Amino acid sequence: MAKFLTSARAVDMLGRQQIASIPTALSELFKNAYDAYADHVRADYLSARRILLLRDDGVGMSERDFRTRWLTIATDSKARQSSTSRPPRPINADPRPTMGEKGIGRLAVASIGPQLILVSRPRVDTDRPSLDMPQHGPPSVAALIQWSMFEIPGLTLDDVEVPLIKIPPGELLTQEDVASLREQALESVAKLRNIPELLRDRVIQELSYLNFDPKPLLRLPGPSLLGKGHGTQFIVVPVNDDLPAAMSAGRREGKEGSAASPFTRLLIGFSNTMLPGHPKAPLKAEFFQHDPSEGARDLIDDSEFWSPEDFQNVDHDIQGTFDDYGQFSGSVSIYGRDPVQHVIPWLAAKGARTKCGPFSLRIGYVQGTPKESRLAPETYVQVTRKLTQIGGLYVYRDGIRVLPYGSSDVDYLNIEERRSRNAGRYYFSYRRMFGAIEISATDNPDLQEKAGREGFRENAAYRDFKALLENFLVQLAADFFSKDGAYGSDFEETRNELRRTEIARRRREKRSGALRSAFAADLRQALDALESNQVRREIGEVLENWRASANRLTQYPGAGSSDELLEAEQSARQELERIRRNYSLTRPRGVGLTQQLVREFSVYQRAWQRAYEGDFLPAAATIAEDVERIARQTGALAIHFRLRESLEAAQDQGRKQIEADARSARAMLASAVNRVNDYIRECVVGFEAESRQVAVELARLDTGGLSDIEAARERERLASEVRATVESQRSRLFDLQIAISKLAAPGESLVEEEVEALEEEVLALKEQGESDLELLQLGTAVQVISHEFEASIRAIRRSLRQMRPWAKANARLSSIFEDLVAAFQHLDGYLTLFTPLQRRLYRQRVKIAGDDIGRFVYDVFRDRLERRDRVRLEVTPTFSSFTFQGFPSTYYPVFVNLVDNALFWVAESHSEGGWVRLDCDGSAMFVTDNGPGISERDRQAVFEPGFSRKPGGRGLGLRIARSLLAREGWKLELPEPQPEVGTCFRIAPDKELTSGVDDRGDGE
C-alpha cells in the first residue's frame, strides 16, 4: 500500500501563491469573520512599524478548535455538502450562509506578511458551548505561524511546528508572550536539518521583528478580548511591501477626479449598503491606515461608498429581477420621468430554466457630458468624480461582495468593448454606471467563486449569468436609447432639449462672467481710488494747473489772451471729464451680481456721490467763475461767442454719437427680424415635412389585410404622430411669442432685466447654500464631539474619585494627584460655562439679567483678560440691572461672539488702555470698544457669511448671531460711528417682531 505525502510547500502554493493580491487576501479574511458570526471586523495598518492588526468579534476558537479546524487545510465544515458540524452559532443569531467553501482562505494571510501571530478566544453563548468551561470563562489561545518555513524544500507538514501558548481569560497578549512564541519558533528552526542557509537566515531575520509590545495595538478602538471579549485577532509583521504599493497605486495626488487606489476599489463596499431598502449590513468592515503625519483614516469608509440617496442623482434608473427562465421584469426611468414597466425576454432559454438561477439588479446611469445630463453642474461633477473612483456594477452574494466585480477596470460584461464598436447602438459605458446585482447561496448555488477569489468559476451557470446580463444591456439600449426604439423618442427629445439648454446657459454664463469680471475690476479700482483720496488729488492737480494758467493770463494779458483762456479752460474741463469717465461707473444691464459686488457697488455709489458733490462740481464751478472774472478784467467779450461755439460743438458731437448708436440698434433690429422670420419659417417647414412623412407612411401601408380594430389603431398612431409634431412646433412658437411680447409690451421690463434679477438670486442662493452646508457640517461635528467629550469627562471624574484614597495613603502620589485635580477643575470650569446653554432644551423662556450675561462672558474670557491686562471688560450698572425674557442659548452665544471679536481687535490696536464695554439705554443693549472700528466699505459686509478681516476667521459668527436674534424678535445692528468709540453693536427688540420680548426691558 502507498500513501500521499503532503509537502510543506503545499501551504505556500494554496495560500500566498493562490491569492491574486493583498486586497483579495484581506477580503478573504473579512469573509472568514462573517462566517464566524462577527458583527465587526477592523484592520489597522501602522505603516511606520510595518504592522497589520486585524480583529473581529466572532465566535472565536478554543485550543481544540484551533488545532482541528484552523490548522486543518480544506476543513470539512466549509464544504457545502459536508456532514461535519458547522462552526458554533451565537444564540438568537440568524443563520448565515457560508462564504468560504474550500477551507483554504485562511492561508491568504501569508500574502500579507511572512509571519502571523494569531490570538483567539471562543464565545460562550453559542449553540455548542464547551462542557469544561472554566469559572472565569475560556482562556485565549495564541499561536505563531511562520509562513516562510513552508517555502523550505524537502519539508512535509509534519516537520513544521506551530508555537502555541495560552493567555488567561480576559487578558491581552503581552510582550513576554510574543517573546515566548519567538523563542519557540527559533527552537523549531534549529531542529530542522538540511535547510538552505539563505532561507534559514531569512526566517531568523523575520523573527527578529517580534520584539514589540502588542498591548498599545490591542487597545486601539475596535473588537477586543479584554474582559468578556471574544473573537480572533491577527498580527502580521513585517507587512509585505505590496500592501503600501496597492494603497497608493493609481492615485494622482492633488488632482481632482483621480481614480481610487486598487486597494480601495477592491475592498470598499464589502457589505451591500448601496441599494434602497437593504437590510442592515451583517458585518461592519473597516481598514484604518495610521500615518504619522495624517493620523488614522478609514480607507473603506461606508460613507464614501454608494448609498441609496445616490440613486436620486442619476439620469437613468433601472431596476428589476431575472426569473428562473432568464426573463427580466422591472422598471426603467429615463431622465427622472415616471418609471416604465418593461420586460426583456431571454429567447435562448427555449422553455428551460437557466443554470445560474434568479437574481435582481439595480443600475444608476449618468450621461457622459454635463450638457446631456439633468443634474445640476455641481452635482454632476461630484457624481462623476465618484464614478471615476468607484464606479461599476458590483455583485453581492447574501449581502457580501464578490470580488473583483464592481472594480472599474474589471468590465466582466464587455460593455466597453461593445461600445467601442458602435457607441450609438450599444450606448452603455461601464465608466458611467454604478449598481449592484444580488444573488444568494440558496437561489444561485452553482455560481461558485474561484479558489483565488478572482471571480466566478467559468462554468455553465456563469456563462448563463453573463449572457443574460449582456443580452439585457443590449436590448435595453435598443429599446430606450436608440432612435428606432419603442421609447427612444423620449430619450432623444429630452437629451436634445438638455443640449440646447446647456449651450444657451454656457453662452450666457460666459458672457455674464466676462462682463461681471470686468465690472468687478473697474469697481474695485474706482473704490480704491475714492477711499485713498486719489480722485480728490487728481481734481486738485487739475485746479492747480488751471489757476497757474489763469494767473499768467491775468498778469500778462495780450492780443491772443481770449484764445489762450479758452484753450486753458477747455483743457481743464477735458481733464475733469476724463476723471469723471475714469471713476464714474454704471451697473451692467442684464448681468446678475454677487452679494459682494452689490455691497461694494452700494459703497461706491455713496463714495462717488460725496466726491462728485464735494470735489468735482466745486472744481467745475471754480473754473467757470475764474473764466467770468478774467473776462470782465480783460474785456475779452469774444469769450462768450467762443463759449457758445464750444457748447454747440459738444452738442453736435453728442448728436453724432446718439445717431451712430441708433443706426447700430436698427441694424441689430433688422438682423433680429430676419432671425425671427427664419425661425418661424423653420417651424412651418418642419411641420410640413413631418406631415408629408406621415402621408408617405400612410401611402405605403397595406390596408387590405387589416381588421377594423387594427385599422383604428393605425389611424390613431398616425394621428398621434401628427399631433406630436403640431405640439412640438407650437411650443417653439409659443416661446418666441413670449420673448417678443416682453419687448413689445409698454411699461414691461425687458427679458434681460428679468434674467439679471434671476441670475442675481441664483448667485445669492449659491453663496447661501455653501455657507449653510459649512454650518451644518460644523453643527454635526460639535454634536458628536460634545457627546464624546461629556462621556470622557464623566469617566475622568469617576477615576479621580477612585484615585483619591490611594493618593491619601501615598505621599509621593498625593502631590501629583492634587496637581491633576486642580488642572481638571480648571477644565471642568469651562464645561460648566455651557450649562446655561442647555436650558433651551426645556423650550421655556426664563428671566435673563444683564448681570448674569456679564458674569458669564467674564468667566469665558477670564484667562484672556488676565493675560492681556491692557484690555479690560466693563459692565455698566444700567446693563447689569437690565432684564428680559428669553432663551439663554440664544443670547449668551451672541455676547460671547461680539466680545470675542472686540477683545481681538482692541488687543491688536492698543498696547494699553483698551476696553470693551457692555452697556444699555433701558431698551437696547450695546457692545462697544475703543478698537480700530469698521470701515465704511465693510459695514454692510460684516453680517454676510464668509466675510472676515480676522486672520483665520470663518466669517460666520455675526451672521449666526443676527439669525439667532431674528428668530426671537430681536435685531443686531451696527449704528453710525460715535466719537471715541471704535465699534458699537446694538441689540434691541424689533418693533415689528416682538414675540417673547417685553418692550419695557424689565422682563415683568
PDB file of C-alpha atoms in Angstrom, residues 16 22 45 50-52 109-114 236-246:
ATOM      1  CA  ARG A  16       0.345  33.059  -0.862  1.00  0.00           C
ATOM      2  CA  ILE A  22      -3.319  41.620  -0.803  1.00  0.00           C
ATOM      3  CA  TYR A  45      -2.154  49.208   9.342  1.00  0.00           C
ATOM      4  CA  ARG A  50       5.092  47.690   9.199  1.00  0.00           C
ATOM      5  CA  ILE A  51       2.434  46.002  11.365  1.00  0.00           C
ATOM      6  CA  LEU A  52      -1.069  44.950  10.349  1.00  0.00           C
ATOM      7  CA  VAL A 109      -2.850  35.850   5.227  1.00  0.00           C
ATOM      8  CA  ALA A 110       0.545  34.558   4.071  1.00  0.00           C
ATOM      9  CA  SER A 111       0.432  37.004   1.162  1.00  0.00           C
ATOM     10  CA  ILE A 112       0.238  39.938   3.589  1.00  0.00           C
ATOM     11  CA  GLY A 113       3.392  39.150   5.545  1.00  0.00           C
ATOM     12  CA  PRO A 114       5.808  36.301   6.337  1.00  0.00           C
ATOM     13  CA  VAL A 236       1.097  40.376  10.760  1.00  0.00           C
ATOM     14  CA  VAL A 237       4.674  41.676  10.932  1.00  0.00           C
ATOM     15  CA  PRO A 238       6.565  42.723   8.883  1.00  0.00           C
ATOM     16  CA  VAL A 239       3.939  43.620   6.283  1.00  0.00           C
ATOM     17  CA  ASN A 240       4.755  42.868   2.663  1.00  0.00           C
ATOM     18  CA  ASP A 241       5.766  45.909   0.567  1.00  0.00           C
ATOM     19  CA  ASP A 242       2.897  45.100  -1.797  1.00  0.00           C
ATOM     20  CA  LEU A 243       0.388  46.493   0.712  1.00  0.00           C
ATOM     21  CA  PRO A 244       1.525  50.160   0.729  1.00  0.00           C
ATOM     22  CA  ALA A 245       2.024  49.886  -3.038  1.00  0.00           C
ATOM     23  CA  ALA A 246      -1.587  48.715  -3.519  1.00  0.00           C
TER      24      ALA A 246
END
